[in-house]
Coordinates of C-alpha atoms and ligand atoms in Angstrom, one line a residue:
M30 CA 11.0 -17.8 16.3
R31 CA 10.8 -15.0 18.8
T32 CA 10.2 -11.6 17.1
K33 CA 12.1 -8.7 18.7
I34 CA 10.3 -5.4 18.8
F35 CA 12.2 -2.2 19.0
Q36 CA 10.5 1.2 19.6
L37 CA 12.1 4.0 17.6
K38 CA 11.8 7.3 19.3
E39 CA 11.9 10.7 17.7
N40 CA 15.5 11.7 17.8
G41 CA 16.2 8.8 20.2
E42 CA 19.9 8.0 20.6
E43 CA 19.3 4.2 20.9
N44 CA 17.6 4.3 17.5
E45 CA 21.0 4.1 15.8
E46 CA 21.9 1.0 17.7
F47 CA 18.5 -0.7 16.9
L48 CA 18.9 0.2 13.2
R49 CA 22.4 -1.1 13.1
Q50 CA 21.3 -4.4 14.7
A51 CA 18.4 -4.7 12.3
G52 CA 20.8 -4.0 9.4
E53 CA 23.1 -6.8 10.5
C54 CA 20.1 -9.1 10.8
L55 CA 19.2 -8.4 7.2
K56 CA 22.8 -8.9 6.0
E57 CA 22.7 -12.3 7.7
G58 CA 19.6 -13.3 5.8
G59 CA 17.0 -12.4 8.5
L60 CA 13.7 -10.5 8.0
V61 CA 12.9 -7.1 9.6
A62 CA 9.7 -5.1 9.4
F63 CA 10.2 -1.4 9.3
P64 CA 8.3 1.9 8.8
T65 CA 8.3 3.8 5.6
E66 CA 6.3 6.9 4.7
T67 CA 3.7 4.8 2.9
V68 CA 3.1 1.6 4.9
Y69 CA 5.3 -0.8 6.9
G70 CA 7.5 -3.0 4.8
L71 CA 8.8 -6.5 5.4
G72 CA 12.5 -6.3 4.6
G73 CA 15.0 -8.9 3.5
D74 CA 18.3 -8.6 1.6
A75 CA 17.2 -8.0 -2.0
L76 CA 20.4 -9.6 -3.5
N77 CA 20.0 -12.8 -1.5
P78 CA 17.6 -15.3 -3.1
E79 CA 17.1 -17.1 0.2
S80 CA 15.9 -13.9 1.9
S81 CA 13.3 -13.4 -0.8
R82 CA 12.1 -17.0 -0.4
K83 CA 11.7 -16.3 3.3
I84 CA 9.7 -13.2 2.6
Y85 CA 7.2 -15.1 0.5
A86 CA 6.9 -17.8 3.1
A87 CA 6.4 -15.3 6.0
K88 CA 3.6 -13.5 4.1
G89 CA 2.0 -16.5 2.6
R90 CA 2.4 -14.8 -0.7
P91 CA 2.6 -16.5 -4.1
S92 CA 6.2 -16.4 -5.3
D93 CA 5.2 -15.1 -8.8
N94 CA 4.4 -11.7 -7.2
P95 CA 7.6 -9.6 -7.4
L96 CA 9.1 -7.6 -4.6
I97 CA 10.1 -3.9 -4.6
V98 CA 13.9 -3.3 -4.1
H99 CA 14.4 -0.3 -1.7
I100 CA 17.6 1.8 -2.1
C101 CA 19.0 4.6 0.0
R102 CA 21.2 6.4 -2.6
L103 CA 20.2 7.6 -6.0
E104 CA 23.4 6.2 -7.6
D105 CA 22.3 2.7 -6.5
L106 CA 19.5 2.8 -9.1
W107 CA 22.2 1.9 -11.7
Q108 CA 23.2 -1.1 -9.6
V109 CA 19.8 -2.8 -9.9
A110 CA 18.5 -1.5 -13.2
S111 CA 20.3 -2.4 -16.4
E112 CA 18.9 0.6 -18.3
V113 CA 17.8 3.9 -16.8
P114 CA 16.0 6.1 -19.5
P115 CA 16.0 9.9 -19.1
E116 CA 12.4 9.8 -17.9
A117 CA 13.5 7.7 -15.0
E118 CA 16.1 10.2 -14.0
R119 CA 13.6 13.0 -14.2
I120 CA 11.1 11.1 -12.0
A121 CA 13.9 10.4 -9.5
E122 CA 14.9 14.0 -9.4
A123 CA 11.3 15.2 -8.9
F124 CA 9.9 12.5 -6.5
W125 CA 12.8 10.6 -4.8
P126 CA 13.2 10.0 -2.0
G127 CA 9.5 9.5 -1.7
P128 CA 6.4 7.4 -2.3
L129 CA 7.1 6.3 -5.9
T130 CA 8.3 3.0 -7.4
M131 CA 9.7 2.6 -10.9
I132 CA 9.7 -0.5 -13.1
L133 CA 12.9 -0.9 -15.2
P134 CA 14.9 -3.7 -16.9
K135 CA 16.7 -5.6 -14.1
A136 CA 20.4 -5.9 -13.7
D137 CA 21.9 -9.4 -13.5
R138 CA 22.8 -9.1 -9.8
V139 CA 19.1 -8.9 -8.8
P140 CA 18.0 -12.5 -8.4
R141 CA 14.8 -13.7 -10.1
E142 CA 13.6 -14.9 -6.7
T143 CA 13.3 -11.1 -5.9
T144 CA 11.6 -10.2 -9.1
G145 CA 9.1 -13.1 -9.1
G146 CA 10.8 -14.5 -12.2
L147 CA 10.5 -11.3 -14.3
D148 CA 13.3 -9.5 -16.3
T149 CA 12.2 -6.2 -14.8
V150 CA 12.7 -4.8 -11.3
A151 CA 10.7 -2.5 -9.1
V152 CA 12.9 0.2 -7.4
R153 CA 11.9 2.6 -4.7
F154 CA 14.0 5.2 -2.7
P155 CA 11.8 5.9 0.4
S156 CA 12.0 9.2 2.3
H157 CA 11.4 7.8 5.8
P158 CA 14.6 8.5 7.8
A159 CA 14.6 5.2 9.7
A160 CA 14.0 3.3 6.5
R161 CA 16.9 5.0 4.8
R162 CA 19.3 4.3 7.7
L163 CA 18.2 0.7 7.9
I164 CA 18.8 0.1 4.1
E165 CA 22.2 1.7 4.5
Y166 CA 23.1 -0.6 7.5
A167 CA 21.8 -3.6 5.5
G168 CA 24.2 -2.9 2.6
G169 CA 22.0 -0.8 0.3
F170 CA 19.4 -3.1 -1.2
V171 CA 16.3 -4.2 0.8
A172 CA 13.4 -6.1 -0.8
A173 CA 10.2 -5.2 0.9
P174 CA 6.6 -5.9 0.3
S175 CA 4.0 -4.4 2.6
A176 CA 4.4 -6.2 6.0
N177 CA 0.9 -7.7 6.1
A178 CA -0.1 -11.3 5.7
S179 CA -1.2 -11.9 2.1
G180 CA -4.8 -10.8 1.7
R181 CA -4.9 -8.4 4.7
P182 CA -4.7 -4.6 4.5
S183 CA -1.2 -3.2 4.5
P184 CA -0.1 -2.2 8.0
T185 CA 0.0 1.4 8.9
E186 CA 1.1 0.8 12.5
A187 CA 3.6 -1.6 14.1
R188 CA 0.8 -3.3 16.1
Y189 CA -0.8 -4.5 12.8
V190 CA 2.6 -5.9 11.7
Q191 CA 2.8 -7.7 15.0
E192 CA -0.7 -9.1 14.5
D193 CA 0.2 -10.6 11.1
M194 CA 3.9 -11.4 11.5
E195 CA 4.7 -12.2 15.2
G196 CA 6.7 -15.4 15.4
R197 CA 7.4 -15.4 11.6
I198 CA 10.1 -12.7 11.3
D199 CA 13.2 -11.7 13.4
M200 CA 12.4 -8.1 14.2
I201 CA 9.9 -5.3 14.0
L202 CA 11.0 -1.6 14.2
D203 CA 8.1 0.4 15.6
G204 CA 8.3 3.9 14.2
G205 CA 4.7 4.9 15.1
P206 CA 1.8 5.4 12.6
V207 CA 2.9 6.1 9.0
G208 CA 2.3 9.4 7.3
I209 CA 0.6 8.4 4.0
G210 CA -1.1 5.1 4.7
L211 CA -1.4 3.8 1.1
E212 CA 1.3 2.1 -0.9
S213 CA 3.6 3.9 -3.3
T214 CA 2.7 4.8 -6.9
I215 CA 4.1 2.3 -9.3
V216 CA 5.1 3.5 -12.8
D217 CA 6.3 1.2 -15.5
L218 CA 9.1 2.8 -17.6
T219 CA 9.7 -0.2 -19.8
V220 CA 6.7 0.9 -22.0
R221 CA 6.0 4.0 -24.0
P222 CA 4.2 6.1 -22.9
P223 CA 5.0 5.2 -19.2
Q224 CA 2.1 3.5 -17.5
I225 CA 0.9 3.7 -13.9
L226 CA 0.4 0.1 -12.6
R227 CA -0.7 1.2 -9.1
P228 CA -1.9 4.7 -8.2
G229 CA -0.6 6.4 -5.1
F230 CA 0.4 9.6 -3.4
V231 CA 2.3 10.7 -6.6
T232 CA -0.7 11.2 -8.9
Q233 CA -1.1 10.7 -12.7
D234 CA -1.3 14.5 -13.1
M235 CA 2.0 15.0 -11.3
L236 CA 3.7 12.5 -13.5
A237 CA 2.1 13.8 -16.7
Q238 CA 3.3 17.3 -15.9
L239 CA 6.8 16.0 -15.8
L240 CA 6.7 13.5 -18.7
G241 CA 3.8 14.4 -21.0
Q242 CA 1.5 11.5 -21.5
V243 CA 1.3 8.9 -18.8
D244 CA -1.3 6.1 -19.1
L245 CA -3.1 4.2 -16.4
D246 CA -3.3 0.4 -16.5
V247 CA -6.9 -0.1 -17.6
T248 CA -7.6 -2.6 -14.9
I249 CA -7.0 -0.1 -12.0
L250 CA -10.5 1.4 -11.6
R251 CA -12.6 -1.2 -13.5
D252 CA -12.8 -4.9 -13.5
D253 CA -14.6 -5.4 -16.8
S254 CA -11.6 -4.9 -19.1
G255 CA -11.1 -8.7 -19.3
Q256 CA -7.3 -8.0 -19.0
A257 CA -4.9 -9.1 -16.3
P258 CA -3.3 -6.2 -14.4
K259 CA 0.3 -5.6 -15.3
A260 CA 1.6 -5.5 -11.7
P261 CA 1.2 -9.2 -10.8
G262 CA 0.2 -8.3 -7.2
M263 CA -2.8 -6.2 -8.4
K264 CA -4.6 -9.3 -9.6
Y265 CA -4.9 -10.8 -6.1
R266 CA -7.9 -9.6 -4.1
H267 CA -5.8 -7.8 -1.6
Y268 CA -7.1 -5.6 1.2
A269 CA -10.1 -7.8 1.6
P270 CA -12.0 -7.3 4.8
K271 CA -13.8 -10.2 6.4
G272 CA -17.1 -8.4 6.1
D273 CA -19.0 -8.0 2.8
L274 CA -18.1 -4.5 1.6
T275 CA -20.3 -2.4 -0.8
I276 CA -19.4 1.1 -2.0
V277 CA -22.3 3.5 -2.6
S278 CA -21.9 6.4 -5.0
G279 CA -24.3 9.3 -5.8
P280 CA -25.8 12.5 -4.3
A281 CA -24.8 12.9 -0.6
Q282 CA -28.3 12.6 0.9
K283 CA -29.3 9.7 -1.3
V284 CA -26.2 7.8 -0.3
V285 CA -26.9 8.4 3.4
D286 CA -30.5 7.2 3.0
Y287 CA -29.5 4.1 1.0
I288 CA -26.8 3.1 3.5
N289 CA -29.1 3.6 6.5
E290 CA -31.8 1.5 4.9
K291 CA -29.4 -1.3 4.2
A292 CA -27.9 -1.0 7.7
S293 CA -31.3 -1.4 9.4
F294 CA -32.3 -4.2 7.0
Y295 CA -29.2 -6.3 7.9
A296 CA -29.2 -5.3 11.6
A297 CA -32.8 -6.6 11.9
R298 CA -31.4 -10.0 10.6
G299 CA -28.8 -10.0 13.4
E300 CA -25.9 -8.9 11.3
K301 CA -23.3 -6.5 12.6
V302 CA -23.1 -3.6 10.2
G303 CA -20.2 -1.1 9.7
I304 CA -20.3 2.2 7.8
I305 CA -17.5 4.3 6.4
G306 CA -18.6 7.9 6.3
T307 CA -16.9 11.3 6.3
E308 CA -16.8 14.2 8.7
E309 CA -19.5 15.8 6.5
S310 CA -21.9 12.9 6.9
L311 CA -21.0 11.0 10.0
G312 CA -23.8 12.2 12.3
R313 CA -26.5 11.1 9.8
Y314 CA -25.6 7.4 10.0
R315 CA -27.2 4.8 12.3
A316 CA -25.4 1.4 12.6
D317 CA -23.3 -0.7 15.1
S318 CA -20.0 0.7 14.0
V319 CA -19.8 4.0 12.1
K320 CA -16.3 5.2 11.2
C321 CA -15.0 8.4 9.9
A322 CA -12.6 8.1 7.0
G323 CA -11.7 11.8 7.3
S324 CA -12.8 14.9 5.6
R325 CA -13.9 15.2 1.9
T326 CA -11.9 18.4 1.8
D327 CA -8.7 16.5 2.9
E328 CA -8.1 13.3 0.8
E329 CA -4.8 12.7 2.6
S330 CA -6.7 12.1 5.8
I331 CA -8.8 9.5 4.1
G332 CA -5.8 7.7 2.7
R333 CA -4.2 7.7 6.1
R334 CA -7.2 6.0 7.8
L335 CA -8.6 3.6 5.3
Y336 CA -6.6 0.5 6.1
R337 CA -6.9 1.0 9.8
I338 CA -10.7 1.2 9.5
L339 CA -10.8 -2.1 7.5
R340 CA -8.7 -3.9 10.1
E341 CA -10.9 -2.5 12.9
F342 CA -14.1 -3.8 11.2
D343 CA -12.4 -7.3 11.1
D344 CA -11.6 -7.1 14.8
E345 CA -15.2 -6.1 15.6
D346 CA -16.5 -9.0 13.5
V347 CA -18.5 -6.8 11.3
T348 CA -20.3 -8.8 8.6
R349 CA -21.7 -6.0 6.3
I350 CA -19.8 -2.9 5.4
Y351 CA -21.1 0.1 3.4
S352 CA -18.7 2.9 2.3
E353 CA -19.3 6.2 0.7
A354 CA -17.5 6.6 -2.7
F355 CA -14.7 9.2 -3.1
S356 CA -13.9 11.3 -6.2
A357 CA -11.7 9.3 -8.6
G358 CA -9.4 12.1 -9.7
G359 CA -6.1 13.1 -8.3
Y360 CA -5.2 11.3 -5.1
G361 CA -8.7 10.0 -5.0
Q362 CA -7.7 7.6 -7.8
A363 CA -5.5 5.7 -5.3
I364 CA -8.1 5.8 -2.5
M365 CA -10.9 4.5 -4.9
N366 CA -8.5 1.8 -6.3
R367 CA -7.9 0.3 -2.9
L368 CA -11.5 0.6 -1.8
L369 CA -12.7 -1.0 -5.0
K370 CA -10.3 -3.9 -4.5
A371 CA -11.4 -4.3 -0.9
A372 CA -15.0 -4.4 -2.2
G373 CA -14.2 -6.9 -5.0
H374 CA -15.5 -4.0 -7.2
K375 CA -19.0 -4.1 -5.7
I376 CA -20.3 -0.5 -6.2
V377 CA -23.9 0.8 -6.3
Y378 CA -24.6 4.0 -8.3
L379 CA -27.5 6.1 -7.2
E380 CA -29.0 8.6 -9.6
E381 CA -30.0 12.2 -9.0
S382 CA -33.9 12.2 -8.8
H383 CA -35.6 14.2 -11.4
T384 CA -38.9 14.9 -9.7
Ligands
TXA8 O1 4.8 1.7 -0.6 C1 5.2 0.6 -1.0 O2 5.5 0.4 -2.2 C2 5.4 -0.5 0.0 C3 6.5 -0.1 1.0 C4 6.8 -1.2 2.0 O3 7.6 0.4 0.3 N1 5.7 -1.8 -0.6 C5 4.7 -2.5 -1.3 O4 5.1 -3.7 -1.8 O5 3.6 -2.1 -1.4 P1 4.1 -4.8 -2.3 O6 5.0 -6.0 -2.5 O7 3.1 -5.0 -1.2 O8 3.6 -4.3 -3.6 C6 4.4 -4.3 -4.7 C7 3.6 -4.3 -6.0 C8 2.9 -5.7 -6.3 O9 1.6 -5.4 -6.8 C9 3.9 -6.2 -7.4 O10 3.2 -7.1 -8.2 C10 4.3 -5.0 -8.1 O11 4.5 -4.1 -7.1 N2 5.6 -5.2 -8.8 C11 6.8 -5.5 -8.2 N3 7.8 -5.7 -9.1 C12 7.2 -5.6 -10.3 C13 7.6 -5.7 -11.7 N4 8.9 -5.9 -12.0 N5 6.7 -5.5 -12.7 C14 5.4 -5.2 -12.4 N6 4.9 -5.1 -11.1 C15 5.8 -5.2 -10.1
MG9 MG1 1.3 -5.4 -0.5

């Protein structure tokens, strides 16, 4: 299969024609990758079981891992969910269109191929203008997982989609780098209190302000709970870089010293070492490949760069990676969740010295 690539321009007149063609392609059962505000999605017609099967095949993804149904009009929520509790309406009013996905009981018209066999459905109304137009042209319901091959970091730019999907899908819409860089927050509204299954740009605090108590799936920041994550996709070791990644947490200078010591140890053994630091610490690291995740005072910058950095280390054939830890509150919860998963939960805690 030859994958067509269309460049979307800011305010480009040809965009509308590209989006229309892409929408037609989805209606006919084809697969189209497209930008959203979080990461690139790999779209198929959510109401066509054959399209969902094709999505799983293109990604190499296990078919028990349900897809998110993307909509472009609030009223369409009632088309795919059989029950919409008042909490869901309040969340939609506050955060849609935007980087938030709700789990609700599914309506009959949503095929089980799309929901990975579940009776519930994940629904998201993205804010990205091209995504919204595409969904409209496609008939209103687009199933879209992140557009990476299974086990790779989610794509934040079209060239990463191309790397993973060229020849496997019909079309890629290139809308430039995404704004957020981490996948949407997933909140399960089929349980009381509502539970966050995947942290994201819309934080636990933001949801709790609106709804009162909102729990966090216990498996999100720890792996010793002995429980399976509630979002089937969270159990897979996603986002895994080729290199062996360790997170180092502790007082800033101790972290720098520890990482430098490890870096020179492995470099002396002929390994290629990568380090993820921040603007505040970058100049103090010595290794083959030192990358800046952003500034500690601007967590959004870190979220935006994290997946690109992991892909770059892969391209550079880095075999050992050390990363600073980030605060686990607020948006940091999403950043640390993705980093911990990439590291297979390998984290070293350094203590304050008491001399
Ligand atoms: O930001 C995003 O959400 C992106 C963009 C493209 O919209 N999409 C995305 O999709 O991240 P995906 O398929 O990579 O991740 C969806 C996650 C998986 O972990 C899946 O298991 C979970 O959502 N999920 C989907 N439906 C579910 C359901 N009914 N119950 C529990 N978890 C569900
Ligand atoms: Mg994904």
